[in-house]
Amino acid sequence: MSETILEVRDLHVAYGAIQALKGVSLTVQRGEITTIIGANGAGKSTLLRAISALVRPTRGVIRYETSDITRLPPHRIVQMGIIHVPEGRRIFAEMSVYENLLLGAYSQWGRDLDERLERVFAIFPRLKERLNQRAGTLSGGEQQMLAIGRALMARPRLLMLDEPSLGLAPFLVREIFQIIRQINQQGVPILLVEQNAHMALEIAHRGYVLETGRMVLTDTAANLLRNPAVREAYLGG
Amino acid sequence: MVRQIFWCGVAIAICWALDRLLQAAVYGQWFGWLTDYTYRAFILVPLLFITLAVSLNLINGITGQFSLGHAGFFAVGAYLSAGFSVYFASGWLAQVPPAWQGVAQFGLLLMAALIGAGAAALFGLIVGIPTLRLRGDYLAIATLGFGEIVRVLFENLDLFGAQRGFTGIPTWVGFGFFWYALLAMGCIAVSRNLLKSTHGLAFLSVREDETAAEVMGVPTTYYKVAAFVIGAMFAGAAGALLAHREGSIYPVDFKLDISIVVVTMVVLGGQGSITGSVLAGAGLKMLEELLRLLPVVTLFGREFQPSDFRMLAFALVLILMMIFRPQGLLGHRELSWATLRRWLSRSPKRASVPPAETPSLSSEGEQMRQP
């Protein structure tokens, strides 16, 4: 069962003089939810941005399945099936929900668009009701659903979610996490970055703890939940 | 497809007929007010600026880059096409037997326009590549610099007349409305078809949120450069037409003012709205001409033509726009027969207001289909 789909080795990323990542390594197994937890500024988002080539690493290797993707441009990485739902949702506010979903399918344009739309509506029925509404007028929770739905339109083979719980009411956070688990159960491996460590570790198979640009700990999610140091630092004792 | 070709042919035929009619009216002096001057000022120049505004709208409005270098592309098209005509085409034309002169002129003019467009497109590519790295204000400054460099270059090249202006460009009889209108319509059609295609959403996504577009797999660089190349191409063709209608071009024709005026038109019309650019492009140019009709005023002991204040008027219009209607006249929407009909039916009896629909790309398919 354990088969590595994504491998990051010794990744360094710098923003000017500031070292954001100082040698990070991680693997994502097929079929699993892998989560990265850590405080603000630990470099979690930077790691995802480096994988989807929005920032260029100064050193290190990113492997996806059998190929080295470290130097590929962003759109090639999307074509390979690595879909990034960026922090802050980043939906196209001026466009309709439908147009947002269509753009999600940009990299995988094809005949089965309607079928994919139906699949997204099965997961997020509310998007169907709001189809012609301007995306900027959606509530925060609906915007997050749209961001995830848009990513699903690209037929992800690895879904990367950056802080999907950000700014959502607690009941919505639970709903979103349920959906993430549901998507994973349909066979999509997920790399999840979260500050809400408790929720993330509950649904994840494996967890990494990132601190100021370095991976300090990795274990199964269940073990991390029981780890006294993790409990102390991230789970409120 | 057959339908489109049919309407295309109809449009060309109508343009040709109008062209002949205008030509006859202007030179036959059918109406007192329709002189060569008013023909140029109220019909040809507005058409030229419609082309410039709609093509800049592709760059500034639709992909959301801020280019201040449109006069540069305009100049490249004008000068290089004129260079072709003066140094090559005139010689070729002399060898053509008299019976074939008309056809040869037509062909060579088309060739000059294509050369102008091609050269400008090449420059668009050259300028478009830095957009990989530049955004916002920096891009505006870089393109502004490009426009000025082009102008200064032509100002100093003796081959192109330097500061004396490039004169002696062959002007062919009967050249006017037909070509200007055709270019404007071509520019509008290309813009609109780009927006309606699957690429349309991708162009717009670059404007809306570049990072989001990138994580959707949209090759943003490609779209930004493509917008530059296509926009520049039409500006270059417009320059070629200007050169061959006027017979002489001067570096001052391509000053920064032109770029600013065209940007004003795009902003005024609503960034991204093609019909908005058309209305603002024609409207502002005609407004400028109307200012010339006002009497001369004396201020501080000096005489001023009201049209000398046009840049002030544009600035005022822009400021008022930013305060009262920051999205421009039409915002992101398009003016279509459907919206016009809605407005007309709304004004007399307010009770029967049809439900406001969200403008989607698919509903824009109706606009401007009927000639």
XYZ file of C-alpha atoms in Angstrom:
608
model
C 0.000 0.000 0.000
C 2.761 2.382 0.933
C 3.987 3.792 -2.312
C 5.636 7.157 -2.512
C 3.959 9.564 -4.888
C 5.798 12.768 -3.945
C 9.241 13.100 -2.486
C 10.894 16.320 -1.400
C 14.535 16.098 -0.493
C 16.715 18.723 1.219
C 14.698 21.650 -0.107
C 16.046 25.169 0.422
C 14.020 28.247 -0.447
C 15.073 31.831 0.144
C 13.184 35.088 -0.227
C 16.075 37.443 -0.807
C 18.302 37.150 2.247
C 15.683 35.352 4.304
C 15.933 31.564 4.367
C 12.362 30.297 4.459
C 13.169 26.610 4.088
C 16.482 25.215 5.275
C 16.652 21.679 4.032
C 13.172 20.194 4.210
C 12.459 16.589 3.293
C 9.070 14.928 3.081
C 7.229 12.134 1.337
C 3.586 11.691 0.458
C 2.273 8.149 0.143
C -0.336 7.144 -2.379
C -3.844 7.177 -0.987
C -2.912 8.966 2.215
C -3.502 12.332 3.801
C -0.207 13.858 4.828
C -0.313 16.949 6.956
C 2.272 19.582 7.772
C 1.662 21.456 10.980
C 3.593 24.351 12.359
C 3.338 27.902 13.601
C 2.964 31.037 11.549
C 6.029 31.658 9.441
C 7.397 28.139 9.800
C 7.490 27.799 6.023
C 4.443 25.598 5.428
C 2.999 27.679 2.621
C 6.429 28.179 1.113
C 6.845 24.430 0.871
C 3.604 24.095 -1.103
C 4.513 27.086 -3.253
C 7.850 25.476 -4.022
C 6.214 22.195 -5.032
C 3.891 23.986 -7.452
C 6.821 26.092 -8.708
C 5.423 29.448 -7.627
C 8.771 29.991 -5.912
C 12.086 28.538 -7.031
C 14.095 26.477 -4.588
C 17.781 27.353 -4.267
C 18.688 23.760 -3.517
C 17.017 20.387 -3.270
C 14.969 17.996 -5.342
C 11.231 17.489 -5.789
C 10.209 14.162 -7.288
C 6.720 13.278 -8.384
C 6.088 9.644 -9.151
C 9.110 8.845 -11.297
C 10.085 12.277 -12.574
C 12.089 15.188 -11.255
C 9.806 18.236 -11.296
C 12.072 20.682 -9.495
C 12.657 22.880 -12.541
C 9.311 22.610 -14.313
C 7.132 25.707 -14.811
C 3.875 25.923 -12.816
C 1.529 24.994 -15.653
C 3.454 21.788 -16.410
C 3.165 20.759 -12.792
C -0.582 21.369 -12.865
C -0.783 19.273 -16.035
C 0.877 16.410 -14.193
C -1.967 16.459 -11.716
C -0.501 18.309 -8.734
C -3.232 20.785 -7.832
C -2.644 23.490 -5.269
C -5.476 25.216 -3.422
C -3.628 28.319 -2.280
C -3.890 30.047 1.045
C -6.726 32.548 1.233
C -8.735 30.590 -1.368
C -7.904 32.962 -4.229
C -11.071 32.458 -6.159
C -11.744 34.749 -9.126
C -14.098 37.134 -7.359
C -15.362 38.943 -10.453
C -16.255 35.743 -12.270
C -19.229 33.499 -11.739
C -19.000 30.250 -9.834
C -19.355 28.417 -13.140
C -16.477 30.313 -14.751
C -14.304 29.598 -11.723
C -15.007 25.895 -12.082
C -14.298 26.008 -15.812
C -10.939 27.625 -15.163
C -10.218 24.847 -12.736
C -10.466 22.466 -15.661
C -8.104 24.556 -17.791
C -5.226 22.095 -17.559
C -7.428 19.086 -18.313
C -9.819 20.420 -20.930
C -11.902 17.595 -22.275
C -15.226 16.053 -23.097
C -16.015 14.875 -19.603
C -16.364 18.433 -18.232
C -20.048 17.955 -17.427
C -19.328 14.726 -15.687
C -16.643 16.371 -13.580
C -19.001 19.243 -12.787
C -21.590 16.748 -11.581
C -19.007 15.095 -9.382
C -18.124 18.448 -7.825
C -21.806 19.220 -7.279
C -22.243 15.857 -5.580
C -19.639 16.916 -3.035
C -20.672 20.581 -2.853
C -24.385 20.818 -3.666
C -24.378 24.469 -2.655
C -22.130 25.363 -5.591
C -24.808 24.159 -7.964
C -27.345 26.520 -6.405
C -24.929 29.414 -6.737
C -23.691 28.536 -10.221
C -24.364 31.888 -11.893
C -23.609 34.006 -8.873
C -20.515 36.171 -8.773
C -17.934 34.245 -6.754
C -17.025 37.326 -4.702
C -20.510 37.362 -3.226
C -20.185 33.876 -1.726
C -19.685 33.411 2.010
C -16.272 32.418 3.313
C -17.235 28.769 3.621
C -18.723 28.686 0.152
C -15.605 30.327 -1.259
C -13.477 27.598 0.312
C -15.790 24.997 -1.195
C -15.439 26.699 -4.563
C -11.659 26.742 -4.224
C -11.620 23.009 -3.515
C -14.258 22.298 -6.160
C -12.240 24.250 -8.703
C -9.207 22.136 -7.869
C -11.244 18.935 -8.291
C -12.167 20.058 -11.816
C -8.499 19.554 -12.705
C -8.717 15.814 -11.891
C -6.037 16.033 -9.185
C -3.673 13.144 -8.669
C -2.226 14.975 -5.693
C -4.242 17.676 -3.969
C -2.396 20.259 -1.906
C -4.526 22.303 0.470
C -3.129 25.381 2.192
C -5.013 26.330 5.369
C -8.486 25.328 4.264
C -9.853 26.180 7.725
C -8.580 29.750 7.681
C -11.203 32.228 8.839
C -14.068 29.746 8.924
C -16.570 29.190 11.718
C -15.912 25.991 13.737
C -18.878 24.069 12.326
C -17.726 24.912 8.790
C -14.204 23.788 9.606
C -15.592 20.419 10.622
C -17.614 20.232 7.420
C -14.594 21.086 5.260
C -12.470 18.471 6.990
C -15.186 15.868 6.489
C -15.120 16.713 2.800
C -11.337 16.489 2.639
C -11.530 13.026 4.137
C -14.265 12.096 1.661
C -12.143 13.254 -1.286
C -9.235 11.223 0.043
C -11.427 8.147 0.355
C -12.150 8.471 -3.359
C -8.447 7.820 -3.848
C -6.867 11.270 -4.080
C -3.701 11.654 -2.006
C -3.708 14.914 -0.080
C -0.983 17.146 1.268
C -2.598 19.340 3.892
C -1.039 22.387 5.509
C -2.797 23.511 8.658
C -2.464 25.666 11.725
C -5.444 23.865 13.198
C -3.189 20.973 14.136
C -5.770 18.995 16.039
C -8.258 18.775 13.191
C -5.527 18.079 10.680
C -3.965 15.231 12.655
C -7.377 13.668 13.248
C -7.995 13.081 9.566
C -4.378 12.589 8.444
C -2.423 9.351 8.168
C 0.973 10.921 8.594
C 2.163 14.229 9.965
C 5.190 16.460 9.770
C 6.070 19.243 12.171
C 7.777 22.224 10.572
C 9.594 24.783 12.699
C 11.341 27.855 11.242
C 12.191 26.186 7.971
C 13.173 22.758 9.298
C 11.275 19.512 9.734
C 11.663 18.715 13.393
C 9.419 15.687 13.700
C 7.588 13.144 11.609
C 5.422 10.247 12.617
C 2.023 8.743 12.032
C -0.736 11.206 12.788
C -1.996 9.071 15.659
C 1.412 9.057 17.324
C 1.818 12.809 16.862
C -1.529 13.359 18.568
C -0.178 11.471 21.583
C 3.312 13.004 21.509
C 3.775 15.168 24.624
C 5.990 17.712 22.846
C 3.469 18.155 20.033
C 0.616 18.387 22.519
C 2.512 21.043 24.421
C 3.384 23.169 21.398
C 0.465 22.770 18.982
C -2.501 21.156 20.675
C -2.827 23.391 23.707
C -1.399 20.988 26.304
C -18.967 29.478 -39.764
C -20.746 30.059 -43.092
C -22.920 32.620 -41.333
C -19.881 34.453 -40.024
C -18.239 34.574 -43.428
C -21.507 35.844 -44.889
C -21.770 38.695 -42.369
C -18.088 39.421 -42.829
C -18.675 39.841 -46.544
C -21.724 42.024 -45.915
C -19.718 44.230 -43.557
C -16.914 44.635 -46.077
C -19.402 45.483 -48.815
C -21.137 48.072 -46.630
C -17.785 49.616 -45.727
C -16.828 49.812 -49.359
C -20.132 51.431 -50.329
C -19.901 53.926 -47.471
C -16.341 54.659 -48.451
C -17.321 55.469 -52.051
C -20.262 57.534 -50.837
C -18.154 59.550 -48.405
C -15.489 60.030 -51.014
C -18.039 61.389 -53.471
C -19.682 63.581 -50.842
C -16.430 65.066 -49.582
C -14.856 65.840 -52.928
C -18.121 66.653 -54.675
C -18.909 69.093 -51.858
C -22.414 67.776 -51.427
C -22.746 69.266 -47.962
C -21.132 72.435 -46.723
C -20.037 70.916 -43.429
C -18.566 67.715 -44.843
C -15.135 68.863 -45.868
C -11.885 66.956 -46.043
C -11.145 68.315 -42.579
C -14.353 67.137 -40.909
C -14.130 63.798 -42.724
C -10.733 63.286 -41.214
C -11.443 64.715 -37.770
C -14.843 63.195 -37.104
C -14.674 59.921 -39.006
C -11.145 58.752 -39.763
C -9.333 59.818 -36.612
C -12.050 58.444 -34.297
C -11.867 55.133 -36.193
C -8.105 55.102 -35.755
C -8.456 55.693 -32.046
C -11.124 53.013 -31.757
C -8.508 50.611 -33.107
C -5.887 51.917 -30.691
C -8.227 51.806 -27.695
C -9.597 48.341 -28.436
C -6.102 46.969 -29.006
C -4.784 48.536 -25.817
C -7.826 47.157 -24.034
C -6.463 43.708 -24.813
C -3.299 44.530 -22.883
C -4.538 46.867 -20.151
C -8.126 45.837 -19.783
C -8.269 42.141 -20.439
C -4.984 40.865 -19.068
C -4.719 43.704 -16.559
C -1.217 44.854 -17.382
C -0.566 48.555 -17.345
C 1.129 49.540 -20.594
C 1.953 53.147 -21.358
C 3.760 52.336 -24.586
C 1.009 52.130 -27.142
C 2.284 55.159 -29.046
C 5.525 53.226 -29.500
C 3.810 50.382 -31.362
C 1.801 52.926 -33.318
C 5.060 54.640 -34.325
C 6.824 51.413 -35.277
C 3.926 50.472 -37.543
C 3.776 53.924 -39.122
C 7.489 54.375 -39.741
C 8.372 50.892 -40.919
C 5.406 50.597 -43.263
C 6.192 54.053 -44.628
C 9.812 53.033 -45.062
C 8.702 50.051 -47.084
C 6.489 52.204 -49.290
C 9.059 54.938 -49.862
C 12.133 52.788 -50.407
C 10.655 49.716 -52.077
C 7.010 49.920 -53.102
C 7.279 53.200 -55.007
C 9.970 51.750 -57.234
C 7.978 48.616 -57.885
C 4.889 50.634 -58.648
C 6.682 52.627 -61.339
C 7.215 49.425 -63.316
C 3.565 48.425 -63.233
C 1.632 49.213 -66.432
C -0.984 51.977 -66.025
C -3.922 49.601 -66.420
C -2.836 47.658 -63.364
C -1.954 50.637 -61.165
C -5.131 50.426 -59.081
C -4.712 46.765 -58.256
C -1.002 47.189 -57.566
C -1.633 50.112 -55.222
C -4.254 48.108 -53.379
C -1.896 45.177 -52.986
C 1.084 47.252 -51.941
C -0.976 49.158 -49.392
C -2.127 45.874 -47.919
C 1.476 44.733 -47.835
C 2.590 47.959 -46.133
C -0.115 47.558 -43.513
C 0.929 43.955 -42.905
C 4.551 44.997 -42.587
C 3.583 47.705 -40.089
C 1.516 45.207 -38.126
C 4.215 42.554 -38.242
C 6.971 44.901 -37.135
C 4.875 46.194 -34.262
C 3.990 42.639 -33.254
C 7.680 41.796 -33.150
C 8.264 44.794 -30.893
C 5.292 43.661 -28.821
C 7.059 40.360 -28.333
C 10.269 42.129 -27.341
C 8.449 44.362 -24.883
C 6.148 41.565 -23.769
C 8.972 39.315 -22.583
C 9.980 41.626 -19.707
C 6.451 41.279 -18.388
C 7.706 37.957 -17.093
C 9.371 39.963 -14.392
C 7.654 43.337 -14.229
C 4.322 44.148 -12.709
C 2.160 47.181 -12.084
C 4.059 50.446 -11.819
C 7.315 48.934 -12.992
C 5.731 47.636 -16.165
C 4.119 51.044 -16.751
C 7.509 52.727 -16.466
C 9.225 50.182 -18.700
C 6.616 50.510 -21.442
C 6.655 54.289 -21.134
C 10.387 54.102 -21.625
C 9.935 51.888 -24.666
C 7.537 54.371 -26.262
C 9.924 57.236 -25.733
C 12.924 55.269 -26.969
C 11.106 54.446 -30.194
C 10.166 58.067 -30.747
C 13.663 59.368 -30.012
C 15.088 56.695 -32.291
C 12.988 57.827 -35.246
C 13.735 61.432 -34.343
C 17.405 60.713 -34.935
C 17.345 58.357 -37.891
C 18.035 60.249 -41.075
C 16.648 57.343 -43.050
C 13.235 58.248 -41.629
C 13.553 61.996 -41.966
C 14.690 62.535 -38.385
C 13.159 65.663 -36.858
C 12.002 67.068 -40.154
C 9.480 64.267 -40.307
C 9.174 61.462 -42.800
C 7.585 62.934 -45.887
C 6.827 61.796 -49.378
C 5.020 58.662 -48.311
C 2.881 57.622 -51.285
C -0.747 58.435 -50.606
C -3.072 56.653 -52.874
C -6.245 58.155 -54.175
C -9.461 57.034 -52.605
C -7.824 55.828 -49.454
C -9.875 56.420 -46.350
C -12.915 55.139 -44.593
C -12.818 51.618 -46.027
C -9.425 50.701 -44.614
C -9.906 52.524 -41.330
C -13.275 50.913 -40.708
C -12.034 47.498 -41.743
C -9.119 47.671 -39.331
C -11.321 48.845 -36.463
C -13.805 46.067 -37.137
C -11.062 43.493 -37.449
C -9.613 44.575 -34.125
C -13.016 44.407 -32.437
C -13.756 40.999 -33.961
C -10.426 39.521 -32.897
C -10.777 40.873 -29.350
C -14.280 39.578 -29.049
C -13.529 36.136 -30.441
C -10.549 35.829 -28.123
C -12.803 36.573 -25.172
C -15.471 34.171 -26.308
C -13.077 31.290 -26.842
C -11.810 29.045 -24.086
C -8.763 31.304 -24.029
C -11.005 34.183 -22.980
C -11.392 32.977 -19.422
C -7.670 32.346 -19.223
C -6.900 35.931 -20.312
C -9.333 37.260 -17.715
C -7.954 34.992 -15.010
C -4.542 36.595 -15.448
C -6.104 39.966 -14.701
C -8.144 38.713 -11.781
C -5.476 36.879 -9.839
C -2.237 35.801 -11.408
C -1.229 33.374 -8.674
C -4.604 31.683 -8.779
C -4.357 31.480 -12.563
C -0.944 29.854 -12.244
C -2.129 27.195 -9.830
C -4.962 26.443 -12.260
C -2.301 25.629 -14.811
C -2.822 28.744 -16.931
C 0.536 29.625 -18.541
C 0.271 33.262 -17.495
C 3.432 34.337 -19.272
C 2.103 33.045 -22.567
C -1.156 34.944 -22.218
C 0.507 38.167 -21.145
C 2.922 38.096 -24.055
C 0.144 37.085 -26.462
C -1.915 40.083 -25.363
C 1.066 42.343 -25.991
C 1.749 40.896 -29.407
C -1.856 41.077 -30.625
C -2.415 44.545 -29.171
C 0.808 45.839 -30.694
C -0.037 44.309 -34.049
C -3.253 46.302 -34.379
C -1.602 49.497 -33.166
C 1.083 48.958 -35.810
C -1.482 48.474 -38.546
C -3.208 51.667 -37.386
C 0.109 53.473 -37.692
C 0.540 52.159 -41.222
C -2.868 53.506 -42.225
C -2.126 56.893 -40.704
C 1.174 57.156 -42.554
C -0.378 56.290 -45.899
C -3.338 58.586 -45.499
C -1.379 61.622 -44.289
C 1.603 61.226 -46.570
C 3.937 62.471 -43.882
C 4.556 61.554 -40.270
C 6.471 63.396 -37.573
C 7.996 62.197 -34.335
C 5.626 64.486 -32.405
C 2.693 62.467 -33.730
C 3.834 59.657 -31.465
C 4.533 61.503 -28.256
C 3.660 60.161 -24.835
C 0.406 62.139 -25.071
C -0.954 59.554 -27.472
C -0.281 56.693 -25.081
C -1.911 58.600 -22.260
C -4.961 59.502 -24.314
C -5.422 55.868 -25.330
C -5.067 54.700 -21.729
C -7.664 57.316 -20.775
C -10.014 55.858 -23.356
C -9.604 52.328 -22.038
C -10.105 53.391 -18.433
C -13.050 55.571 -19.353
C -14.765 52.840 -21.305
C -14.287 50.304 -18.553
C -11.227 48.084 -18.456
C -11.949 44.906 -20.322
C -15.078 46.173 -22.061
C -14.644 46.186 -25.834
C -17.719 48.261 -26.525
C -16.631 50.626 -23.769
C -13.311 51.171 -25.544
C -15.126 51.802 -28.813
C -17.438 54.401 -27.292
C -14.702 56.120 -25.303
C -12.260 56.004 -28.207
C -14.606 57.655 -30.662
C -16.191 59.919 -28.050
C -13.004 61.433 -26.660
C -11.578 62.146 -30.102
C -14.778 63.850 -31.222
C -14.906 65.790 -27.967
C -11.403 67.015 -28.656
C -12.474 68.230 -32.088
C -15.561 69.909 -30.679
C -13.320 71.788 -28.241
C -11.634 73.322 -31.267
C -14.920 74.893 -32.301
C -15.055 76.969 -29.115
C -13.890 80.548 -29.446
C -10.398 81.592 -28.436
C -10.181 82.850 -24.865
C -7.776 85.395 -23.415
C -6.258 84.479 -20.080
C -3.502 86.426 -18.281
C -2.994 88.466 -21.390
C -2.451 85.463 -23.610
C -4.718 83.860 -26.134
C -5.658 80.247 -25.685
C -7.447 77.794 -27.901
C -9.863 75.778 -25.737
C -8.484 72.619 -27.337
C -5.093 73.440 -25.824
C -6.668 72.410 -22.551
C -7.676 68.970 -23.770
C -5.148 67.187 -21.587
C -6.566 69.100 -18.618
C -10.049 68.079 -19.665
C -8.976 64.426 -19.952
C -7.398 64.573 -16.517
C -10.581 66.056 -15.099
C -12.682 63.387 -16.804
C -10.425 60.674 -15.374
C -10.553 62.092 -11.839
C -14.333 62.435 -11.930
C -14.526 58.916 -13.275
C -12.413 57.526 -10.451
C -14.666 59.250 -7.931
C -18.087 58.484 -9.352
C -17.646 55.430 -11.519
C -14.312 53.738 -10.857
C -15.180 50.742 -13.012
C -15.494 52.911 -16.135
C -18.544 53.684 -18.233
C -19.434 50.065 -18.875
C -17.355 48.365 -16.222
C -16.599 44.836 -17.248
C -19.819 44.579 -19.186
C -20.477 44.889 -22.875
C -23.052 46.960 -24.601
C -25.266 44.728 -26.673
C -28.556 45.009 -28.492
C -30.099 43.069 -25.628
C -28.943 45.594 -23.010
C -29.968 48.510 -25.203
C -33.424 47.040 -25.593
C -33.610 46.507 -21.841
C -32.710 50.125 -21.153
C -35.224 51.376 -23.672
C -38.008 49.221 -22.322
C -37.135 50.200 -18.779
C -37.195 53.965 -19.104
C -40.859 54.582 -19.972
C -42.526 52.239 -17.497
C -40.507 51.291 -14.460
C -42.896 48.608 -13.321
C -41.852 45.995 -15.833
C -38.172 45.790 -15.093
C -36.825 42.529 -16.432
C -34.743 40.632 -13.907
C -31.146 41.767 -13.952
C -29.085 38.882 -15.135
C -25.524 38.221 -14.204
C -23.390 38.907 -17.221
C -21.725 35.719 -18.234
C -19.517 35.046 -21.181
C -22.141 32.908 -22.810
C -24.723 35.718 -22.813
C -22.269 38.015 -24.517
C -22.624 35.873 -27.586
C -25.552 38.042 -28.636
C -23.751 41.348 -28.830
C -22.875 43.061 -32.076
C -23.923 40.193 -34.239
C -26.339 42.201 -36.320
C -24.603 44.790 -38.465
